[in-house]
Short mmCIF file of C-alpha atoms and ligand atoms in Angstrom, two decimals:
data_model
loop_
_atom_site.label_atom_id
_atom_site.label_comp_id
_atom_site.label_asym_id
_atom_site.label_seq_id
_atom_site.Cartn_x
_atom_site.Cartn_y
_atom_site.Cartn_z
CA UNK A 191 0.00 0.00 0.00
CA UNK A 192 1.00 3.53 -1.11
CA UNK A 193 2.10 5.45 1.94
CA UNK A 194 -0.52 8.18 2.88
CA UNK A 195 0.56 11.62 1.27
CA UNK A 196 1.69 14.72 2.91
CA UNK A 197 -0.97 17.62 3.37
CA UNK A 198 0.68 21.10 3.42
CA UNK A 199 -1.31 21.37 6.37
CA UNK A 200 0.40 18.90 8.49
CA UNK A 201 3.86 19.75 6.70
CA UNK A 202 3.65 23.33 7.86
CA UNK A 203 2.44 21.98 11.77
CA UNK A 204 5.46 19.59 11.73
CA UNK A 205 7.96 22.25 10.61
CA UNK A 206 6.67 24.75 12.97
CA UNK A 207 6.81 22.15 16.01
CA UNK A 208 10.43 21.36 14.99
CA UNK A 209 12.28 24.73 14.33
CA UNK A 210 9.26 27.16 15.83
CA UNK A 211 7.52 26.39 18.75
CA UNK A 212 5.89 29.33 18.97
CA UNK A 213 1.73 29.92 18.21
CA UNK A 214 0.82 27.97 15.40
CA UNK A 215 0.67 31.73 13.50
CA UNK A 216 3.53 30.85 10.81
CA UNK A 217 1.10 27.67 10.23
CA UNK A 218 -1.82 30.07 9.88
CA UNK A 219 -0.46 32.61 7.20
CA UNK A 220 1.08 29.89 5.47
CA UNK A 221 -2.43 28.20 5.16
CA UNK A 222 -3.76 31.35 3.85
CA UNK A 223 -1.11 31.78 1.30
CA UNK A 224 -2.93 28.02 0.43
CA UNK A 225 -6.29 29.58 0.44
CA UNK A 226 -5.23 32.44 -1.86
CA UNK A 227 -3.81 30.08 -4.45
CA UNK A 228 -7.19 27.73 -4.05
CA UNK A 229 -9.40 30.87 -5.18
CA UNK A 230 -6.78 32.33 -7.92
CA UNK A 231 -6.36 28.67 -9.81
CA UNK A 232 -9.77 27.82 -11.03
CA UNK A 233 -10.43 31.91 -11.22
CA UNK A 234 -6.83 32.01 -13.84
CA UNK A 235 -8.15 28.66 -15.12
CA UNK A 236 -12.06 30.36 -16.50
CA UNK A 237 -10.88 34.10 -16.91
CA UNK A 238 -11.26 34.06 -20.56
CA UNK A 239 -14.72 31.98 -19.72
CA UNK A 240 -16.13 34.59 -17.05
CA UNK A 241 -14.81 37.94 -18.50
CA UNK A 242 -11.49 38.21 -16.33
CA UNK A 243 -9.54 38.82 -19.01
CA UNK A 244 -7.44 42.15 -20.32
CA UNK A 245 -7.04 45.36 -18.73
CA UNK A 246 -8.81 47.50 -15.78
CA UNK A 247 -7.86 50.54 -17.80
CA UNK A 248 -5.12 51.88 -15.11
CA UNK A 249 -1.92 51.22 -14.17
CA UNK A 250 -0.57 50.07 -10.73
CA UNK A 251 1.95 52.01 -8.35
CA UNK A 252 4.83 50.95 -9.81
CA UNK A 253 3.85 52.01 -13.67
CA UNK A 254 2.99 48.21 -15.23
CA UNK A 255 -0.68 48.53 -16.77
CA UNK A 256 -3.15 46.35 -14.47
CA UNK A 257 -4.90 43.54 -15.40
CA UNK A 258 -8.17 42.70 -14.49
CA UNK A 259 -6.77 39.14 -13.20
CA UNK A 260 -4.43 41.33 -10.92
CA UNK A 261 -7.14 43.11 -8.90
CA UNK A 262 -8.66 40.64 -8.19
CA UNK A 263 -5.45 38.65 -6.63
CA UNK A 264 -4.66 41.33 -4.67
CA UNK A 265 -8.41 41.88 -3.42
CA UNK A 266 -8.20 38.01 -2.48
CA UNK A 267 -4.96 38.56 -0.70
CA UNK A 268 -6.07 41.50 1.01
CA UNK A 269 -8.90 39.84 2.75
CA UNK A 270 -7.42 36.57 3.75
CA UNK A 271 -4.20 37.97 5.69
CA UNK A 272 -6.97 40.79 7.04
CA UNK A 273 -8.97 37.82 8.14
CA UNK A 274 -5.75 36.20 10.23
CA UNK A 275 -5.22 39.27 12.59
CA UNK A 276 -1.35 38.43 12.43
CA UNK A 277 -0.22 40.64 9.52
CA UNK A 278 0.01 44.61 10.76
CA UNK A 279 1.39 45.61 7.59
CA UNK A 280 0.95 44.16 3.99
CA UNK A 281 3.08 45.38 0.79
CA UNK A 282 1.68 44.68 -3.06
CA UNK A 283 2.99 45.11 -5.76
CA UNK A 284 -0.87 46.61 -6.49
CA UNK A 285 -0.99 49.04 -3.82
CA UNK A 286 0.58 52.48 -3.65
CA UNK A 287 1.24 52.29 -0.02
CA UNK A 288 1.41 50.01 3.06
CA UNK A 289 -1.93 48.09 3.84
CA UNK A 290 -2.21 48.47 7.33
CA UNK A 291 -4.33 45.64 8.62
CA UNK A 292 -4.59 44.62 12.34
CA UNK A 293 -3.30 46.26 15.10
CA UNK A 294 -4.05 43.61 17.88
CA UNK A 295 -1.68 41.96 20.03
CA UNK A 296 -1.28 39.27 17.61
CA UNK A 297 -0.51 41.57 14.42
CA UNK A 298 3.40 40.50 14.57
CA UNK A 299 3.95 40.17 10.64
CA UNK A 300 4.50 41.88 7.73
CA UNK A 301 3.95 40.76 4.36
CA UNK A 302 5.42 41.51 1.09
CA UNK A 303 3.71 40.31 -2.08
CA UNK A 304 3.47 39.77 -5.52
CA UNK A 305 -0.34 38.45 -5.89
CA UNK A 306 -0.20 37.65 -9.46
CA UNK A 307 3.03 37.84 -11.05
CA UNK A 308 3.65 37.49 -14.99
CA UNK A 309 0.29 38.92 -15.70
CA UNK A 310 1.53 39.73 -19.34
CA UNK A 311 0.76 36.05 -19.78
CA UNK A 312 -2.98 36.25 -18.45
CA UNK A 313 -4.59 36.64 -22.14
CA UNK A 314 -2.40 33.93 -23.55
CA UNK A 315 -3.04 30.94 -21.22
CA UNK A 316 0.58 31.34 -19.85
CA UNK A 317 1.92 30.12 -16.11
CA UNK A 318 1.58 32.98 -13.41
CA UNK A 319 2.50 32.92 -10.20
CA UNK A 320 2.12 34.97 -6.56
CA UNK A 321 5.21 35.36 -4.59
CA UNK A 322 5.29 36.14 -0.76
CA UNK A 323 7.68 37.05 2.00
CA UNK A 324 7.27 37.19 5.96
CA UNK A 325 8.77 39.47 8.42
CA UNK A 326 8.23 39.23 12.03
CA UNK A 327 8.16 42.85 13.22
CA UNK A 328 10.14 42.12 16.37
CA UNK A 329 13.23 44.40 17.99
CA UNK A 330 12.01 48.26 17.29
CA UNK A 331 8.60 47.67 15.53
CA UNK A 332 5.75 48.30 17.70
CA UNK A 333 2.52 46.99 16.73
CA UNK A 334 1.03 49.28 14.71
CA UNK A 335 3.50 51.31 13.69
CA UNK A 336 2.90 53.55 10.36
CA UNK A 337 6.36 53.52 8.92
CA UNK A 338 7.20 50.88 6.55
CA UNK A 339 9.24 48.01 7.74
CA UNK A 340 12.05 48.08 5.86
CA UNK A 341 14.44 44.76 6.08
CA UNK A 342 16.78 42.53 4.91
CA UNK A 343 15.83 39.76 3.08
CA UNK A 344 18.03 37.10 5.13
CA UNK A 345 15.06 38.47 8.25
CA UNK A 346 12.50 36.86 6.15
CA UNK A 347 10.47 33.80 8.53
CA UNK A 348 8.84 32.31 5.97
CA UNK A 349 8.81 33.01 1.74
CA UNK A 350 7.86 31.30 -0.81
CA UNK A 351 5.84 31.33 -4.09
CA UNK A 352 2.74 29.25 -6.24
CA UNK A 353 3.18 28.69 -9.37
CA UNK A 354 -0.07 28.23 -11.78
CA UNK A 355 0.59 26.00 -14.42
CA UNK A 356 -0.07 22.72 -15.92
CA UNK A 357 -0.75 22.13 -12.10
CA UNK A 358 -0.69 24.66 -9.08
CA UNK A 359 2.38 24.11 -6.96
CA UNK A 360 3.28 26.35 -3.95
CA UNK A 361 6.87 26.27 -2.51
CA UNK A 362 7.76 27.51 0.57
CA UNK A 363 10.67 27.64 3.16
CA UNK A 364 10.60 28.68 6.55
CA UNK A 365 14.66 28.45 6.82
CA UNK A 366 14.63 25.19 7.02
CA UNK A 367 15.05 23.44 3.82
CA UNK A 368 12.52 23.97 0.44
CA UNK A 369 9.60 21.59 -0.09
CA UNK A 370 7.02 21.99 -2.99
CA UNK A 371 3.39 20.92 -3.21
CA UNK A 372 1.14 20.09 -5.83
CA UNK A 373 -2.73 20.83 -5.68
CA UNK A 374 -4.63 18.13 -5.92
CA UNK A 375 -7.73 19.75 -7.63
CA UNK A 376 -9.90 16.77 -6.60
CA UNK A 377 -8.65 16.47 -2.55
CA UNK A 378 -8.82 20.34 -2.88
CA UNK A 379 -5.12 19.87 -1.07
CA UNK A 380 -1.83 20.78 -1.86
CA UNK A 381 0.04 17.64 -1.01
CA UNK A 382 4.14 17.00 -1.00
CA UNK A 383 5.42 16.53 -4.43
CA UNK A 384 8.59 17.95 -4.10
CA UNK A 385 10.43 17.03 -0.53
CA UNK A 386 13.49 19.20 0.25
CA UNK A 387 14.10 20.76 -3.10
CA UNK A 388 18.36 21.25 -3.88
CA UNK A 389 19.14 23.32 -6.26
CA UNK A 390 22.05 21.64 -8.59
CA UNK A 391 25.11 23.67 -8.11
CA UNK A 392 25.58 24.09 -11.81
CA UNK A 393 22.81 23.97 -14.53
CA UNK A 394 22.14 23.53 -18.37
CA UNK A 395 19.68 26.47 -18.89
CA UNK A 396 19.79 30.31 -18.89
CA UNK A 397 16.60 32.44 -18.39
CA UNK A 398 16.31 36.35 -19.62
CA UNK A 399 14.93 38.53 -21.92
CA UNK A 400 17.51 38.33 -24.53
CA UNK A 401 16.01 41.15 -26.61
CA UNK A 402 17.73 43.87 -23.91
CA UNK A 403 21.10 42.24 -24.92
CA UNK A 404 22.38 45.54 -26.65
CA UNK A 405 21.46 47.38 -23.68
CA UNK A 406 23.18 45.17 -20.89
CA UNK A 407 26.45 46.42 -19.14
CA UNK A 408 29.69 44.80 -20.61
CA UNK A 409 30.17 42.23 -18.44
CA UNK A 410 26.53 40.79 -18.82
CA UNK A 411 27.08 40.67 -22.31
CA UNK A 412 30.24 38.73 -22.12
CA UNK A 413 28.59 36.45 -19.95
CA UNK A 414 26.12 35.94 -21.94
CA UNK A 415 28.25 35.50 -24.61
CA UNK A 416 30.49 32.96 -22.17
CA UNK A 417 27.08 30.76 -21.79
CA UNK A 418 26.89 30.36 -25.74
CA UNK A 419 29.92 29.33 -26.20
CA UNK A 420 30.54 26.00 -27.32
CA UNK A 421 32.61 23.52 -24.69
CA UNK A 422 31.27 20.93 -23.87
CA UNK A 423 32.75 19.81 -20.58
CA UNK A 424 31.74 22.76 -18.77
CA UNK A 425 28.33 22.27 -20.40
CA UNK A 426 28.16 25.11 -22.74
CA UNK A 427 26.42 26.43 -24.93
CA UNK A 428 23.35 26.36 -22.35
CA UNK A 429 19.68 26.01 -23.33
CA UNK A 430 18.00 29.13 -23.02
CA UNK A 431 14.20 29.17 -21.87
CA UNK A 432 12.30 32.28 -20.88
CA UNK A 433 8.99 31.97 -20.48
CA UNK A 434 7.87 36.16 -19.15
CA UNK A 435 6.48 35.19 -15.83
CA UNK A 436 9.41 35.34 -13.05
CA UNK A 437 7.79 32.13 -11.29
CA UNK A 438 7.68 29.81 -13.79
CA UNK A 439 11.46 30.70 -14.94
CA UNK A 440 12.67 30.76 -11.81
CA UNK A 441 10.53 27.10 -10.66
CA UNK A 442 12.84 25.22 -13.52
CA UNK A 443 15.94 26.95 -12.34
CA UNK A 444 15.24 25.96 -9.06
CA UNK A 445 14.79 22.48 -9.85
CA UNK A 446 16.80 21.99 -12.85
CA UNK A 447 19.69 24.13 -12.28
CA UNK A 448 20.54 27.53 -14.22
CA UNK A 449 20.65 30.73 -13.97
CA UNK A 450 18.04 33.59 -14.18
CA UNK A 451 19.07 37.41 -14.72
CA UNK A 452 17.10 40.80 -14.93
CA UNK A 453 20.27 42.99 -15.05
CA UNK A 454 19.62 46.85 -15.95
CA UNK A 455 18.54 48.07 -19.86
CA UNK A 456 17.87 51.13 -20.85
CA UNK A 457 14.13 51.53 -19.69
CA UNK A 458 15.12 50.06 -16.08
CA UNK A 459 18.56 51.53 -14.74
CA UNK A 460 18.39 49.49 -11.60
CA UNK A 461 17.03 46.35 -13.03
CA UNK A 462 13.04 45.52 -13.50
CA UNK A 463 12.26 43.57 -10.58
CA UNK A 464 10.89 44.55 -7.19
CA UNK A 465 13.10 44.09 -4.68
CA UNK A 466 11.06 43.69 -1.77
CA UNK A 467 8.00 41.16 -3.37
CA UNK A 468 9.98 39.74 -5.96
CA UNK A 469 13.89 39.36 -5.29
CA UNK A 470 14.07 38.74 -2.16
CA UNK A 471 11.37 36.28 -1.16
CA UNK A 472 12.71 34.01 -4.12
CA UNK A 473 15.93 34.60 -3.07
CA UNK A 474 15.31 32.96 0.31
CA UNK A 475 14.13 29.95 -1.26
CA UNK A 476 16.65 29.80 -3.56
CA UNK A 477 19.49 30.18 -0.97
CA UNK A 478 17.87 27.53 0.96
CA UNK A 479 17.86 25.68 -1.70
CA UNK A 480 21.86 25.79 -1.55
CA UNK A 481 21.47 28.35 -4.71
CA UNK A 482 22.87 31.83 -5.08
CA UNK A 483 20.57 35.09 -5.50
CA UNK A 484 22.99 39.01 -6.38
CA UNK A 485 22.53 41.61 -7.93
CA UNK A 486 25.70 40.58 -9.63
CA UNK A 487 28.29 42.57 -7.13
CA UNK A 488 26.27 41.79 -3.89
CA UNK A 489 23.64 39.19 -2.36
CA UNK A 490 20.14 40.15 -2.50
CA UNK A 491 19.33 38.94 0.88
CA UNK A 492 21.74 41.48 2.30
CA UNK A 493 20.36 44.78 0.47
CA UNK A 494 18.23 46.78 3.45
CA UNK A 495 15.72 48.33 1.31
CA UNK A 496 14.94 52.01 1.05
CA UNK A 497 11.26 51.98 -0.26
CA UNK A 498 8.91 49.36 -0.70
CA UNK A 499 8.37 49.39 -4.37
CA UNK A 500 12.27 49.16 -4.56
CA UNK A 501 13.86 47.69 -8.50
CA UNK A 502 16.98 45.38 -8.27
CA UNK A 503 19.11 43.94 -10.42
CA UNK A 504 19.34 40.17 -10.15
CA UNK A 505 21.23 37.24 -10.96
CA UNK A 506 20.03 34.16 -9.07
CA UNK A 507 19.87 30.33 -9.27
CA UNK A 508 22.72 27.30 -9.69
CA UNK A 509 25.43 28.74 -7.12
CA UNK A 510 28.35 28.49 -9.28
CA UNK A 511 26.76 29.38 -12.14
CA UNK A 512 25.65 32.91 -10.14
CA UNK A 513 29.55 32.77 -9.16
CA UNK A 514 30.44 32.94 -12.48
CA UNK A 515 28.47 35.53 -13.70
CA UNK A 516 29.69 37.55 -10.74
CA UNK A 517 33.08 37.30 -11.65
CA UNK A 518 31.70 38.91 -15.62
CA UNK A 519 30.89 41.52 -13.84
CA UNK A 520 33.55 42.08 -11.61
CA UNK A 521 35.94 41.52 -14.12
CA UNK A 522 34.54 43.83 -16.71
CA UNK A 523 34.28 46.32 -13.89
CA UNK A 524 38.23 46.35 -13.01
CA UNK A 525 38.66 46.32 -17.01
CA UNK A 526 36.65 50.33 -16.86
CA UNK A 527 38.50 51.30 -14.27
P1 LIG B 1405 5.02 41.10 -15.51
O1 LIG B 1405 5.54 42.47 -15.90
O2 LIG B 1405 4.24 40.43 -16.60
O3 LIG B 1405 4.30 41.10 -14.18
O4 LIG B 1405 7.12 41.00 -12.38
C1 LIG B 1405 7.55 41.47 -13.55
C2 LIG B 1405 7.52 40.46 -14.69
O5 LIG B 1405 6.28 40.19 -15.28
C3 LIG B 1405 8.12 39.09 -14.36
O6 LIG B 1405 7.20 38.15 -13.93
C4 LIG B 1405 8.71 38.67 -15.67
O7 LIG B 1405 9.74 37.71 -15.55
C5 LIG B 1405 9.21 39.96 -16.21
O8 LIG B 1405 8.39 40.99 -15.65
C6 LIG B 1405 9.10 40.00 -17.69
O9 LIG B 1405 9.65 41.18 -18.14
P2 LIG B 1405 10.00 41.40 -19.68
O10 LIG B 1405 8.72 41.41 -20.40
O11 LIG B 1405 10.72 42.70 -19.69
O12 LIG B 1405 10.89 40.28 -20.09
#
């Protein structure tokens, strides 16, 4: 007989016994993150059936246009952390400002997210994905505080991401190792799939928008050229696969090896992605993972953020292939010098 699978629910209650014995509250946002990703699948999954697809017409804080698909994550994120109590503050990638929620005794976190990410894919039946990142607001913070809590990403508690696509997976670490979970859409459970996820230290694929190259720094581009080289014991050229949506290039990096890069072009000086909701929850994972996440001269997870809608540059996956594309950029850096 087939062992009994792993719920999420009792993976997150055995973790939390082991390395937190605290309240059972990591447990409880984590199970909301769950929740969130049970109402966005089969709402992604009929959007072109139920008029959910295209734009709402405006464009969120941070300049991207919205789509309508992205309201209505957030809206669903909104109200199940609000429903918790735990989360004082939340960041989106939707909203202008901090979402103050709760101010009880219990409102201890902060959350950063990304409720639908890749939503240029929405209209084309393309994989999405939310992203998330926990802070405990602990040493300073007082409960209910107004100002924006600003921290490294190596603070994070818990981070993770889901990933809609041929099935809904959500990975998540709480520093302790990366497990992934596939939804069973019948059980209406995420169940383990993928137990303590490594990262392989080197990898055959490279992920980025190739159609910046012209307007990458030096270094990236001789990287870049470096990775198409042909040699085939250090496994080059490598495959390239970019898909749009951060989650779903970043999932097959994760698992297969690689690297991913956003590095600056001409429309985005300090790089394209967020660092708060994007970079740095994914870079937790991906550390954990025994990966590598930089900006290319330093690690993401040590960047103290100034605002909450921060860009970064990033370069993160298979650690020595992150190593070596450091070493680009360092090198190309001496050479201007
Ligand atoms: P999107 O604008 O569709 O939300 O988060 C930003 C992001 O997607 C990432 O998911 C994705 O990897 C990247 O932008 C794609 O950017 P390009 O179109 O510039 O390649």
């Amino acid at each position: 007989m087939q062992p009994s699978p792993i719920t999420l629910g009792r993976h997150i209650i055995e973790e939390e016994h082991r390395h937190h014995p605290t309240t059972g509250e990591l447990s409880r946002l984590l199970m909301q993150v769950a929740f969130v990703a049970k109402i966005l699948a089969p709402e992604i999954g009929r959007a072109a059936l139920v008029g959910q697809l295209g734009l709402v017409g405006e464009k969120n804080p941070t300049g991207d246009s919205q789509k309508k698909l992205d309201v209505f994550a957030n809206q669903t994120a909104v109200e199940a952390f609000a429903e918790t109590g735990l989360v004082a503050g939340l960041v989106s990638e939707e909203l202008a400002e901090v979402k103050h929620i709760a101010t009880g005794a219990q409102a201890k976190y902060w959350l950063f997210t990304d409720p639908l990410d890749g939503s240029s894919n929405t209209d084309i039946n393309g994989s999405m994905g939310t992203i998330f990142g926990v802070y405990r607001c602990d040493g300073g913070q007082s409960v209910g505080d107004s100002t924006p809590l600003l921290r490294k990403g190596a603070t994070q508690v818990v981070a993770g991401y889901v990933l809609y696509g041929t099935s809904t997976m959500l990975v998540y670490t709480s520093g302790h190792g990366v497990n992934g979970f596939t939804l069973d859409r019948e059980l209406g459970e995420f169940l383990l799939s993928h137990e303590n996820i490594k990262c392989p230290a080197r990898g055959r694929y490279y992920s980025a928008n190739l159609g910046h190259f012209y307007e990458w720094a030096p270094g990236v581009r001789k990287y870049i050229e470096y990775v198409e080289e042909s040699d085939l014991p250090t496994g080059r050229p490598m495959g390239l696969r970019y898909s749009g949506a951060l989650v779903a290039d970043l999932h097959r990096i994760l698992v297969d090896g690689g690297i991913y890069l956003y590095p600056a072009d001409s429309a985005h000086r300090d790089g394209k992605l967020r660092l708060t909701y994007e970079c740095a929850p994914l870079g937790f994972v991906v550390e954990q993972a025994g990966g590598r996440a930089s900006t290319g001269r330093k690690p993401i997870l040590e960047i103290e953020p100034e605002s909450i809608h921060q860009r970064s540059q990033i370069a993160i996956g298979s650690s020595q292939d992150v190593l070596m594309f450091e070493k680009f950029v360092a090198e190309a850096k001496g050479a201007a010098q």
